[in-house]
Short mmCIF file of C-alpha atoms and ligand atoms in Angstrom, two decimals:
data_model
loop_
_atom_site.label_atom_id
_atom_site.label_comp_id
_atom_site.label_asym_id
_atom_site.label_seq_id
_atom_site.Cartn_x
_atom_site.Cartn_y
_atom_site.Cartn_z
CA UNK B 1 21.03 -62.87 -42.48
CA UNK B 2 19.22 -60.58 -39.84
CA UNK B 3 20.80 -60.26 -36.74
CA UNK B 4 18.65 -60.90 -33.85
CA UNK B 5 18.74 -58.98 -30.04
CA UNK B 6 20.68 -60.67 -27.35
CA UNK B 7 17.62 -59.51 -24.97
CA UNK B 8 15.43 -62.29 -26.88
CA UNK B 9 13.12 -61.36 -29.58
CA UNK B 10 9.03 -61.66 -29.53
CA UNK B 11 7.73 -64.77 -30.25
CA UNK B 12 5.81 -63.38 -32.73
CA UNK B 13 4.40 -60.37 -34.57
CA UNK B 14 0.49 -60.58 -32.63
CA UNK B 15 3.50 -60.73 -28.93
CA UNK B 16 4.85 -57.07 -30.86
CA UNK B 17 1.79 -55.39 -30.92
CA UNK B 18 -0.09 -56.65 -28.03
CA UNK B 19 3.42 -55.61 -26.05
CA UNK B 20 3.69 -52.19 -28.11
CA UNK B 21 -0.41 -51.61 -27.51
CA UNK B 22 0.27 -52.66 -23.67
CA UNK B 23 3.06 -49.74 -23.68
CA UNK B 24 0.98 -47.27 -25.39
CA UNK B 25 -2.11 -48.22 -23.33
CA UNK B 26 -1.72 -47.33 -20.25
CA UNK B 27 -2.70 -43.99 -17.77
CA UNK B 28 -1.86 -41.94 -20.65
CA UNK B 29 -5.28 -42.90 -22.19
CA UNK B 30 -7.25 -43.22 -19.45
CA UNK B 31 -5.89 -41.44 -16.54
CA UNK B 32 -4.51 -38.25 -18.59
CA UNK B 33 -6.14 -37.87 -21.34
CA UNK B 34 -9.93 -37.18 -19.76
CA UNK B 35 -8.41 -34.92 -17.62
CA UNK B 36 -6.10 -32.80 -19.97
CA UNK B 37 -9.29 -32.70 -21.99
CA UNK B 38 -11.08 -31.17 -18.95
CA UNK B 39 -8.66 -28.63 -18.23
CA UNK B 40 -7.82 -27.18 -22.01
CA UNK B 41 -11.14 -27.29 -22.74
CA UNK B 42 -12.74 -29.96 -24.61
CA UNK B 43 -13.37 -30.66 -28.59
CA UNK B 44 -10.92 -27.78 -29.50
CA UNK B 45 -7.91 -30.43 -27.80
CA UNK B 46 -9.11 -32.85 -28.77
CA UNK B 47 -8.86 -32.36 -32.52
CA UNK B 48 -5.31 -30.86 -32.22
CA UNK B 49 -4.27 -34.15 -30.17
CA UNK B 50 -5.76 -36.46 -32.88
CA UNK B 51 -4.06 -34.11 -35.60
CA UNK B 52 -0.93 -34.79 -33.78
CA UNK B 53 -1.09 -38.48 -33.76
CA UNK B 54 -1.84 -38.28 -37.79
CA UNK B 55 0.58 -35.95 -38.92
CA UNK B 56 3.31 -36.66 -36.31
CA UNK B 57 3.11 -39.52 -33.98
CA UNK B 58 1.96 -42.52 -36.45
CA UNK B 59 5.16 -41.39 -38.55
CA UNK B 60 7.43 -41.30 -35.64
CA UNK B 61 6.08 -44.33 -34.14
CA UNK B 62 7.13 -45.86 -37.73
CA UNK B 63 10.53 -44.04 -38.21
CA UNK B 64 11.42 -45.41 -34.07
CA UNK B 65 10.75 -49.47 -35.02
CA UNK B 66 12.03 -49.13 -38.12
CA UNK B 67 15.21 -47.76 -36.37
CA UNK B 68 15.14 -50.19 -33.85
CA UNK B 69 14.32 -52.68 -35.83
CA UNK B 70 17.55 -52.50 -37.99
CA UNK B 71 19.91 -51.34 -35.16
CA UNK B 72 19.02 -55.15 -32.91
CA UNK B 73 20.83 -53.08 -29.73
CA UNK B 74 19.71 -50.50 -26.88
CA UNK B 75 18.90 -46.86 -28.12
CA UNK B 76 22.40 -45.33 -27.58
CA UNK B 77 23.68 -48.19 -28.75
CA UNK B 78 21.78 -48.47 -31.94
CA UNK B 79 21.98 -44.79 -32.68
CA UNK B 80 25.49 -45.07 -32.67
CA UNK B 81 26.33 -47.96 -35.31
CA UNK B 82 23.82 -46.52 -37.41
CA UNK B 83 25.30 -42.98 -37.13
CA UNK B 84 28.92 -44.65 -37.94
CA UNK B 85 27.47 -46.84 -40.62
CA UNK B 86 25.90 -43.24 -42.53
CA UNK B 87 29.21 -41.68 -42.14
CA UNK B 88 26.92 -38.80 -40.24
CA UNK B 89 27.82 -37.05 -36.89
CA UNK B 90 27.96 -39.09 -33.84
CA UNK B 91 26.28 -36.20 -31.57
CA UNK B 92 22.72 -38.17 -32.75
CA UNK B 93 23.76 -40.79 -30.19
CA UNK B 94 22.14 -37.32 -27.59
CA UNK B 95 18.48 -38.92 -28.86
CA UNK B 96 19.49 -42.23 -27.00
CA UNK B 97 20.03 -39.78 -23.54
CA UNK B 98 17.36 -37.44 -23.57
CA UNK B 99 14.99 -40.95 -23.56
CA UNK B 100 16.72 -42.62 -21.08
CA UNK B 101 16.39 -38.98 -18.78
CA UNK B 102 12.88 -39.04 -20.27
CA UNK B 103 11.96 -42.28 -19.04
CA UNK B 104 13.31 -42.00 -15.46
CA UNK B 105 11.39 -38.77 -14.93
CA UNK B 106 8.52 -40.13 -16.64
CA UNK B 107 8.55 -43.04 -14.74
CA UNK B 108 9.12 -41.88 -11.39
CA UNK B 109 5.62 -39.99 -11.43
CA UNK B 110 3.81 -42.36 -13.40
CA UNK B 111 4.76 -44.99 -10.40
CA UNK B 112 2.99 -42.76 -8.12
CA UNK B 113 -0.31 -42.52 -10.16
CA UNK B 114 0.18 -46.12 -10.91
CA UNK B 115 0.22 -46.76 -6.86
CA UNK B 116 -3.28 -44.61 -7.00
CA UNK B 117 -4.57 -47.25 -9.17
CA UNK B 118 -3.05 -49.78 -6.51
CA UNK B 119 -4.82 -48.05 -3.70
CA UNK B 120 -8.07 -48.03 -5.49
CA UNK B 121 -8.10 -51.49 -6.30
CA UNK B 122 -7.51 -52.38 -2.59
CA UNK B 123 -10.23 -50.21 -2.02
CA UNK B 124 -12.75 -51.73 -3.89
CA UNK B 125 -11.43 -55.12 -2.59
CA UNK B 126 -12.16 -54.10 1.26
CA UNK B 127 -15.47 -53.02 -0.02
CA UNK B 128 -16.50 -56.24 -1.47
CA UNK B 129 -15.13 -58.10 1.89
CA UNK B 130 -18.12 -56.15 3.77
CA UNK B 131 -15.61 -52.25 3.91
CA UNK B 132 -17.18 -48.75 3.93
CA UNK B 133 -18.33 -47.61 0.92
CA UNK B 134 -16.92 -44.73 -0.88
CA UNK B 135 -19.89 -42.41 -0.78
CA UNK B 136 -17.33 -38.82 -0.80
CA UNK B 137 -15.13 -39.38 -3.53
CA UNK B 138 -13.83 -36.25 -3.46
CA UNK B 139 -12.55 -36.49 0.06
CA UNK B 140 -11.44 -40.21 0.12
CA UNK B 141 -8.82 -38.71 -3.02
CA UNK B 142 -8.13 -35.86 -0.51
CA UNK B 143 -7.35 -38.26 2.02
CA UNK B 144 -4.76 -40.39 -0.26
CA UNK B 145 -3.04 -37.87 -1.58
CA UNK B 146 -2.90 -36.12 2.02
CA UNK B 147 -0.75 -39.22 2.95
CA UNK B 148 2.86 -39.30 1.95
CA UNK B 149 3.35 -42.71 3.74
CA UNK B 150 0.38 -44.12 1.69
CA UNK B 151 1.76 -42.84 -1.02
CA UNK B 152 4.91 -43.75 -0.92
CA UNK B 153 3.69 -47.38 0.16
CA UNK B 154 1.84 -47.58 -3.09
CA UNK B 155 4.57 -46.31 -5.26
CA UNK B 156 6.87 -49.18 -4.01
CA UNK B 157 4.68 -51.69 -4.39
CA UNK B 158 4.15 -50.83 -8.04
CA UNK B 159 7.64 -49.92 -9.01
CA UNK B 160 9.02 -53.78 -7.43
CA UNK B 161 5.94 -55.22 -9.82
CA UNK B 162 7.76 -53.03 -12.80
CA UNK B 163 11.49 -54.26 -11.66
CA UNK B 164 9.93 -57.99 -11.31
CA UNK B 165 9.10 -58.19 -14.93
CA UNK B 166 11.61 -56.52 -16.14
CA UNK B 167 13.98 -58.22 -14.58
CA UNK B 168 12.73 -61.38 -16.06
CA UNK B 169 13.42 -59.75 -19.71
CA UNK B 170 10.98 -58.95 -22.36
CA UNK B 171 9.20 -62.64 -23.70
CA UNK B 172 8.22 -64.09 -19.59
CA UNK B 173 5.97 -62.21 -17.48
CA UNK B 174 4.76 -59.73 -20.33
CA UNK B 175 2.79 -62.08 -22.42
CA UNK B 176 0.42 -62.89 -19.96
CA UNK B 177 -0.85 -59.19 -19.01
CA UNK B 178 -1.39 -58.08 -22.65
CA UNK B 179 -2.60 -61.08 -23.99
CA UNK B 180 -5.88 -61.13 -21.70
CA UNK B 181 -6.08 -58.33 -19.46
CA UNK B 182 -6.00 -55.62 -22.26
CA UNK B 183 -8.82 -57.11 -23.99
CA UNK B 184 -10.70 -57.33 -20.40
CA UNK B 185 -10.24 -53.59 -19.67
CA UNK B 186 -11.13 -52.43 -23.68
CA UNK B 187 -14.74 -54.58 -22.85
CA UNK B 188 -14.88 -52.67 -19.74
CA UNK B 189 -14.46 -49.72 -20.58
CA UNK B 190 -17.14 -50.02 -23.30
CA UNK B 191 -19.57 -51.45 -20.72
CA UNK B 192 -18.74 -47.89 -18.83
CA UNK B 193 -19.54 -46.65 -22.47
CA UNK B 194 -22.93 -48.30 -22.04
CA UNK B 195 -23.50 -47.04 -18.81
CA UNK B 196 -22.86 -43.71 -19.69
CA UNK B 197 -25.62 -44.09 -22.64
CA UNK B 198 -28.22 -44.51 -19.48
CA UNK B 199 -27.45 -41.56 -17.82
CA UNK B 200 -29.08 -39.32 -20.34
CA UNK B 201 -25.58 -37.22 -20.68
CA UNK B 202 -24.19 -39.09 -23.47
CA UNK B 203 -25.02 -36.39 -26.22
CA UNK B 204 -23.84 -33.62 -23.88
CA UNK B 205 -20.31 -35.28 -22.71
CA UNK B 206 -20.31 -36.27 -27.00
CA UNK B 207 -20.23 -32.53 -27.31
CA UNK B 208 -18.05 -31.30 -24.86
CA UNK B 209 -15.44 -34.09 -26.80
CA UNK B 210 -16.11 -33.61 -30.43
CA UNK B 211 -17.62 -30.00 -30.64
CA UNK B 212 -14.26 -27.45 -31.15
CA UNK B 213 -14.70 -24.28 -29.41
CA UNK B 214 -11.69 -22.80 -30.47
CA UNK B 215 -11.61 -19.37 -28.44
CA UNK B 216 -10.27 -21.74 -25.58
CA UNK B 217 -7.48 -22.48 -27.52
CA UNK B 218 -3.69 -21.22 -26.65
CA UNK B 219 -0.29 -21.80 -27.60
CA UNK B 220 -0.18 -23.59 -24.40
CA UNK B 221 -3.00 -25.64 -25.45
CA UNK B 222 -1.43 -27.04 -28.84
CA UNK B 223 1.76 -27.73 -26.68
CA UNK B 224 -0.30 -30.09 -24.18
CA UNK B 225 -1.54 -31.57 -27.48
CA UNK B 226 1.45 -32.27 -28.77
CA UNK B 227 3.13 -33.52 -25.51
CA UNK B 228 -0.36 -35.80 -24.88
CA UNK B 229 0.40 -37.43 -28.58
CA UNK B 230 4.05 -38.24 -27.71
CA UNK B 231 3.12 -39.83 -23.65
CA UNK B 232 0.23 -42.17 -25.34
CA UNK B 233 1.61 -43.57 -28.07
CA UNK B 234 5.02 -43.60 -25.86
CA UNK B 235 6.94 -41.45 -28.45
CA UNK B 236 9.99 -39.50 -28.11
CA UNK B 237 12.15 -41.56 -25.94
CA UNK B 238 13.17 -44.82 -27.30
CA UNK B 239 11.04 -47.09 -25.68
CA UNK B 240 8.93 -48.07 -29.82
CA UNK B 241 12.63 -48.62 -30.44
CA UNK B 242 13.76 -50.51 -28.05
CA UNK B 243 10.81 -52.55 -28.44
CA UNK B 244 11.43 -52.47 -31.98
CA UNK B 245 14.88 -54.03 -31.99
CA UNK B 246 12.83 -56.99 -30.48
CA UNK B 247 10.95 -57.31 -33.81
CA UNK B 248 11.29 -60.02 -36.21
CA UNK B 249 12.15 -59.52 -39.63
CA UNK B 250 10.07 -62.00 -41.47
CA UNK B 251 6.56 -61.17 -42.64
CA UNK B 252 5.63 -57.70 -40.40
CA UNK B 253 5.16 -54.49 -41.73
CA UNK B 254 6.09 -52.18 -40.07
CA UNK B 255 3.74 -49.91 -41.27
CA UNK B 256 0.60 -52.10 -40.45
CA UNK B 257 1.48 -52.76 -37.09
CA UNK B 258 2.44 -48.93 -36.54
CA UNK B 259 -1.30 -48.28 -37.72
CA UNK B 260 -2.71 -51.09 -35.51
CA UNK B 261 -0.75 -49.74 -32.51
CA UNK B 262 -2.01 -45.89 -32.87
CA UNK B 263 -5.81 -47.35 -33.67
CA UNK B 264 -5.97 -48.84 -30.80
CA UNK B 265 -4.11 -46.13 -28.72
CA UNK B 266 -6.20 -43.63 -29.84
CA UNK B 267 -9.86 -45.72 -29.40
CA UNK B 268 -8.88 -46.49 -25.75
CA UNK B 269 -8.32 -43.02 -25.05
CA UNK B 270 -11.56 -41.73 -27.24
CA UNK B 271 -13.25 -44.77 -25.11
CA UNK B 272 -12.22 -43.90 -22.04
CA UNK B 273 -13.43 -40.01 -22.50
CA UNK B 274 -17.05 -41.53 -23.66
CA UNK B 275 -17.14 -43.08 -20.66
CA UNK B 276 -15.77 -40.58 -18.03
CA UNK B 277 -17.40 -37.89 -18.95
CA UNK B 278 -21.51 -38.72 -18.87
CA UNK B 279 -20.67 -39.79 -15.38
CA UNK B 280 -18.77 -36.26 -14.86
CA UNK B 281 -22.24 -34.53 -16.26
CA UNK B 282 -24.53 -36.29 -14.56
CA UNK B 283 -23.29 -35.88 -11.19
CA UNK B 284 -23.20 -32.23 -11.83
CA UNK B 285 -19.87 -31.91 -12.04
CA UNK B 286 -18.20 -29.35 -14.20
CA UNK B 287 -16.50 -31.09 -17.17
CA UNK B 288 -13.88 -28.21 -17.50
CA UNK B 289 -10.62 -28.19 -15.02
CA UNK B 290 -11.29 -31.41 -13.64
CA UNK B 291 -7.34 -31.47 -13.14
CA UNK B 292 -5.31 -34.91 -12.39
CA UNK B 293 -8.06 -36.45 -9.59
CA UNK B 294 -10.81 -35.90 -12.78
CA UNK B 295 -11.53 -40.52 -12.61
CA UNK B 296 -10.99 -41.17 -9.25
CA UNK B 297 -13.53 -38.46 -7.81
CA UNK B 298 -16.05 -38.92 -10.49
CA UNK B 299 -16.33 -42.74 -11.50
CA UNK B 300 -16.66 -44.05 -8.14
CA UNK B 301 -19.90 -42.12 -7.85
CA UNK B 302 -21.11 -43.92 -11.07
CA UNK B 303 -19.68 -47.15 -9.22
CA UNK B 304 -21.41 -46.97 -5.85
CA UNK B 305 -24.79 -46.05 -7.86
CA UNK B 306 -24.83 -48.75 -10.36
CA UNK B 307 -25.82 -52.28 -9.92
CA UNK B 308 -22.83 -55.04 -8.95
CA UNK B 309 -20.68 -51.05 -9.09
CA UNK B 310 -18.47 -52.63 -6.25
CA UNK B 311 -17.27 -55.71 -8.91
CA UNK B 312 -16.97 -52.95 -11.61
CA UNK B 313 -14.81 -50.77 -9.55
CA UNK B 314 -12.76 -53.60 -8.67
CA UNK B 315 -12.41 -54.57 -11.95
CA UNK B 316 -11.78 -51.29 -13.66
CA UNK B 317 -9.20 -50.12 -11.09
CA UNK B 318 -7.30 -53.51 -11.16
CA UNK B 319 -6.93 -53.69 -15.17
CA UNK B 320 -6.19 -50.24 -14.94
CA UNK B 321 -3.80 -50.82 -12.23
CA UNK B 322 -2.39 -53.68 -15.43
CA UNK B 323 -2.59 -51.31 -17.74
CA UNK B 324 -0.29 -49.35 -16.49
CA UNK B 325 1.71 -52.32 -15.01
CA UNK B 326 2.55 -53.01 -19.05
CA UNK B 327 3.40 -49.44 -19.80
CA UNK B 328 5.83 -48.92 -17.03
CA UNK B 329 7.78 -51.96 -17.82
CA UNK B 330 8.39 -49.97 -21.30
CA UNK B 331 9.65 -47.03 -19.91
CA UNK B 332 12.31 -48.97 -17.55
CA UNK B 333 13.24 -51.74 -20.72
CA UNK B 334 15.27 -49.09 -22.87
CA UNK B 335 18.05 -48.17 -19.75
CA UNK B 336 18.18 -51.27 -18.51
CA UNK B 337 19.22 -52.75 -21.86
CA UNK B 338 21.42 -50.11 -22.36
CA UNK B 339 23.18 -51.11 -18.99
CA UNK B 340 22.80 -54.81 -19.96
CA UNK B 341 24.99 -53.84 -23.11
CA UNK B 342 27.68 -52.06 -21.19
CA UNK B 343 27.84 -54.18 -18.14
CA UNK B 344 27.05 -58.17 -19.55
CA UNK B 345 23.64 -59.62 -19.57
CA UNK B 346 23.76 -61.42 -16.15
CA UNK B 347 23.62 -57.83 -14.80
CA UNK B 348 19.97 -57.69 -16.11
CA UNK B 349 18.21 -57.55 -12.39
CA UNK B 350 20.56 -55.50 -10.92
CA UNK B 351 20.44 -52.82 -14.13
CA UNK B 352 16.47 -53.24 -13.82
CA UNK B 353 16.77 -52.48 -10.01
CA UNK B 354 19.02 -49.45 -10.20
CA UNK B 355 17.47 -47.72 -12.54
CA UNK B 356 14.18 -48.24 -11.05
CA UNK B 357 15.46 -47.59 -7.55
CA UNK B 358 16.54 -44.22 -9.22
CA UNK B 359 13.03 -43.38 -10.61
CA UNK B 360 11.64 -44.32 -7.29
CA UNK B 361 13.47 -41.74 -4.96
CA UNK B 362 12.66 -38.68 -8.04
CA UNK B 363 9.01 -40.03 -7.58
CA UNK B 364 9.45 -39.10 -3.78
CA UNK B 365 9.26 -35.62 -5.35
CA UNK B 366 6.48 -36.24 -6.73
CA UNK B 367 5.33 -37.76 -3.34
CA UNK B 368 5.81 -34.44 -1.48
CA UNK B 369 4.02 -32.51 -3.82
CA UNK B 370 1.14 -33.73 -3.13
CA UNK B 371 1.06 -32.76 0.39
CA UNK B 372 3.67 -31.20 2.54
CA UNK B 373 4.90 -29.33 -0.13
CA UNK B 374 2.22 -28.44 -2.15
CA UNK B 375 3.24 -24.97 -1.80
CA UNK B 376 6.13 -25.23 -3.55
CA UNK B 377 6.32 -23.37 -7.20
CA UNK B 378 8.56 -24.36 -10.43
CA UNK B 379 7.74 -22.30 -13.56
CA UNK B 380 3.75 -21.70 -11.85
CA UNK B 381 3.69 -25.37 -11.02
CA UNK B 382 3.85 -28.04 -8.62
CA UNK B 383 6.76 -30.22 -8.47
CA UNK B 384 4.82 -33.13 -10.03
CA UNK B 385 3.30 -31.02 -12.88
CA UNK B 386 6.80 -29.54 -13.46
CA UNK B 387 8.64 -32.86 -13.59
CA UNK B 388 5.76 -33.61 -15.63
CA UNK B 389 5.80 -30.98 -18.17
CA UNK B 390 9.50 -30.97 -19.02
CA UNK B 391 9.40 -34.88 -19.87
CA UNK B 392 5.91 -34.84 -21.69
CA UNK B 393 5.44 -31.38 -23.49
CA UNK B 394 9.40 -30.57 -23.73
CA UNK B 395 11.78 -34.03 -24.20
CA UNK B 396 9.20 -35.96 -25.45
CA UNK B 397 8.62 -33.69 -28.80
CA UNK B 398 12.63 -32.75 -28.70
CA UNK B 399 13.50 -36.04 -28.66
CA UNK B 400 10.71 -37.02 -31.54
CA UNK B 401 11.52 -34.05 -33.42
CA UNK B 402 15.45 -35.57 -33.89
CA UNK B 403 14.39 -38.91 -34.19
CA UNK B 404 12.30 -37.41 -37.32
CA UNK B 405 15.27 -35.95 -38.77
CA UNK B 406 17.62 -38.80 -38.04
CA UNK B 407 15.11 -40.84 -39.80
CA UNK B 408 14.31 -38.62 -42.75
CA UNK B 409 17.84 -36.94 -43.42
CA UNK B 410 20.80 -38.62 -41.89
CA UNK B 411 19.50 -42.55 -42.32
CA UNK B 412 19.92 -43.64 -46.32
CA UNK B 413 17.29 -44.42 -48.54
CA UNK B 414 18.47 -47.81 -48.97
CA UNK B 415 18.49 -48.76 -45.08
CA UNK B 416 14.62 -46.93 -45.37
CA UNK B 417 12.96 -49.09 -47.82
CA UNK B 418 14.79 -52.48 -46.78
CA UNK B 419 12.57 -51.76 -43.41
CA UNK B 420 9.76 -50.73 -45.11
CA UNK B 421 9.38 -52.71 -48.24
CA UNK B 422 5.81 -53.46 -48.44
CA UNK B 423 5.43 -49.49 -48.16
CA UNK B 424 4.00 -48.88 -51.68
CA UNK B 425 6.33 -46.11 -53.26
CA UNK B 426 3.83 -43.26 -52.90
CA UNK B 427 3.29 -43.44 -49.17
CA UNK B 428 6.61 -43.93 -48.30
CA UNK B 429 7.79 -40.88 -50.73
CA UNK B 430 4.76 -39.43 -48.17
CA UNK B 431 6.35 -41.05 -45.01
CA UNK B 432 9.90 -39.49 -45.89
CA UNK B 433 8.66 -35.79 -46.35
CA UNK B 434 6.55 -36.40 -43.26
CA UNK B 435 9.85 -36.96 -41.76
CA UNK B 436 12.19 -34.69 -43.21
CA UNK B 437 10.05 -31.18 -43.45
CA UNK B 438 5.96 -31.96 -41.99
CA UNK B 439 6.21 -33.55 -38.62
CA UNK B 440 9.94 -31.45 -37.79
CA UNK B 441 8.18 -27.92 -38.22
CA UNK B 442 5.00 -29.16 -36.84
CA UNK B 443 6.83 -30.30 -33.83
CA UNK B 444 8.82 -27.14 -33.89
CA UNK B 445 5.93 -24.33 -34.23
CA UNK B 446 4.48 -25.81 -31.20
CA UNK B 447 7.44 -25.86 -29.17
CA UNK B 448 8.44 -22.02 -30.15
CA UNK B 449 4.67 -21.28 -29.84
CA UNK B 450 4.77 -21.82 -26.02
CA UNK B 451 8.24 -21.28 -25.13
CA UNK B 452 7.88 -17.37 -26.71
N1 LIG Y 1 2.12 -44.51 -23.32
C1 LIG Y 1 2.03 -44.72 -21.90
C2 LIG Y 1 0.64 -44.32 -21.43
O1 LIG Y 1 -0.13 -43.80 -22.17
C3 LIG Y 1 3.09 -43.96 -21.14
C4 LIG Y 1 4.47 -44.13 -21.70
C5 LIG Y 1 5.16 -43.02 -22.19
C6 LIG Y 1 5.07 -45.37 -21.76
C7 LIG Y 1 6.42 -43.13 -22.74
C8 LIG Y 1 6.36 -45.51 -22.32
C9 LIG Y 1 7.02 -44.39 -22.81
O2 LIG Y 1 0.29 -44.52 -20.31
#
């Protein structure tokens, strides 16, 4: 008999991979992605990211439900029976911690961007009520981030709508969001698509995407790729797990839905590039080094030039603002069930709360950096990039790169192909040494590459 999750289990396979797509989806696609494009230069990243969702993030993204799915329980505590059942060291139980660090940090910056969103949406509201229009984007974004009580406003606000749902545990609240709002922002974004196609810049902003030039590359560079491919398909810390041990037995492969999730993931973000950047081109701004202000300084000028713009920057800033409403719930599920297991389910709110409370006074950090102390230096970067790229480029592909091995060499074969039966015995032979030897060194190279 399979067991089932005392956190309640998803109605159905379509609830797993809307909720999955809703994690992956998120400001990772279309906040992030146009802009680390900018900055490392264009088509050269972007075939280095997509290589890294191929050879190392689809895989992962399999090995991580298949884990969850068989362990039913929170990260750490999944790790650990299956670690006992193998007879292998307990020490692998260290994948559960780094994601639960991961997520905090993650999530205490991502609520801050998130609140961006927030502020944007409001914007666009006060607009349509008869409001100033936004004709200097560039200095309205100044203005926000030159406002740590703004900020911080914002950042509340969205981390009590991440606690709320939460709270509520995984089948309420979530259903809704992803079932109709996703769907809503995927047609917008391919009406920005269209938009973009009347501009004249399409086949210019099509290049600056697709077209490699590949003396921009760096180690750096292949790093950010790698670090990208982890955030956006939310790899690396436990959240695909913890959302797999939600996942019904009967009738889903794991391997179809670990290709629909990553298909989707990856046309959002190719989407949301196609859109961003004709706008970027046509307004004569430079594509490269756009850094993390790249949409919200160039799509309001495509907004406040385009017929109804005012609706469509309502629109896209709200379902963005949804977007990433779905994703942070993911990052705060896996501690909070961990701390549901420990401390007795009706402990649920208050585990949500803490742990986001937590996130929320690290995103202060974040806060500052934006303003009064921009000066300050980690490593050459802010305090928000820092934060940034230790849980995106480093723990991310650590914790992805164990979670590969646990998978390929400490899990047995028979636990492997009970999960993924309908795997036919080629591709999974493919799967394991994807596991085991490809996606490990991959992950590996990378991370040496940069660090020496
Ligand atoms: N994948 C999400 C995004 O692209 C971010 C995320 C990362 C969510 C890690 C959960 C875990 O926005």
């Amino acid at each position: 008999m399979d067991k089932t999750s005392i956190h309640g289990m998803w109605s159905s396979r379509l609830m797993f991979i809307l909720a999955a797509t809703g994690s992956a989806v998120g400001l990772g696609n279309i906040w992030r992605f146009p802009y680390m494009t900018s900055d490392n230069g264009g088509g050269a990243f972007v075939l280095v990211y997509l290589g890294c969702i191929l050879l190392v993030g689809l895989p992962i993204l399999m090995a991580e439900i298949l884990i969850g799915r068989h362990g039913r329980v929170s990260p750490i505590n999944t790790l650990r029976g299956l670690a006992r059942d193998s007879g292998v060291s307990r020490h692998w139980v260290a994948i559960g911690w780094i994601g639960i660090v991961a997520g905090i940090l993650i999530l205490s910056f991502y609520s801050v961007v998130a609140g961006w969103t927030l502020h944007y949406t409001f914007l666009y509201l006060k607009q349509l009520a008869g409001g100033a229009a936004i004709t200097d984007p560039g200095a309205t974004f100044a203005a926000l981030l030159g406002d740590p009580l703004e900020l911080t406003f914002w950042h509340a606000l969205f981390m009590l709508l991440t606690v709320a749902v939460v709270a509520l545990g995984v089948e309420k609240g979530l259903e809704r969001a992803v079932r109709f709002l996703m769907p809503a922002l995927f047609v917008l974004l391919l009406m920005l698509v269209v938009y973009g196609m009347t501009t004249g810049f399409m086949g210019q902003a099509a290049a600056f995407l697709f077209k490699p030039d590949w003396s921009v590359i760096s180690g750096g560079t292949f790093l950010s790729a790698m670090g990208q491919a982890f955030f956006t398909l939310s790899l690396g810390m436990c959240t695909m797990m913890t959302y797999g041990a939600y996942l019904p037995r009967e009738g889903v492969s794991i391997g179809r839905v670990g290709i629909a999730v990553a298909l989707t993931d990856t046309s959002v973000a190719l989407l949301a590039g196609l859109a961003i950047f004709p706008v970027v081109l046509s307004f004569g701004i430079d594509p490269a080094g756009g850094g993390p202000g790249l949409i919200f300084t160039s799509l309001p000028l495509a907004f406040e030039s385009m017929p109804f713009g005012i609706v469509y920057g309502l629109a896209f800033f709200g379902l963005l603002a949804v977007a990433a409403w779905t994703s942070s719930i993911s990052l705060l599920e896996p501690a909070t069930a961990f701390l549901v297991e420990k401390y007795g389910v009706a402990s649920r709110k208050r585990a949500a709360l803490g742990i986001a409370g937590l996130s929320w006074l690290l995103g202060l950090l974040s806060v500052l950096s934006l303003n009064l102390w921009s000066e300050a230096r980690i490593l050459d970067r802010d305090i928000m990039t820092f934060i940034e790229f230790i849980a995106n480029d480093l723990m991310l592909p650590l914790g992805g790169l164990l979670i590969a091995l646990f998978a390929g060499w400490a899990l047995n074969r028979t636990i492997l192909r009970e999960q993924l039966s309908d795997m036919p015995e080629a591709l999974f032979t493919a799967w394991r040494w994807l596991m085991r030897v490809v996606a490990p060194a991959l992950v590996l190279i990378v991370l040496a590459r940069a660090v020496l």
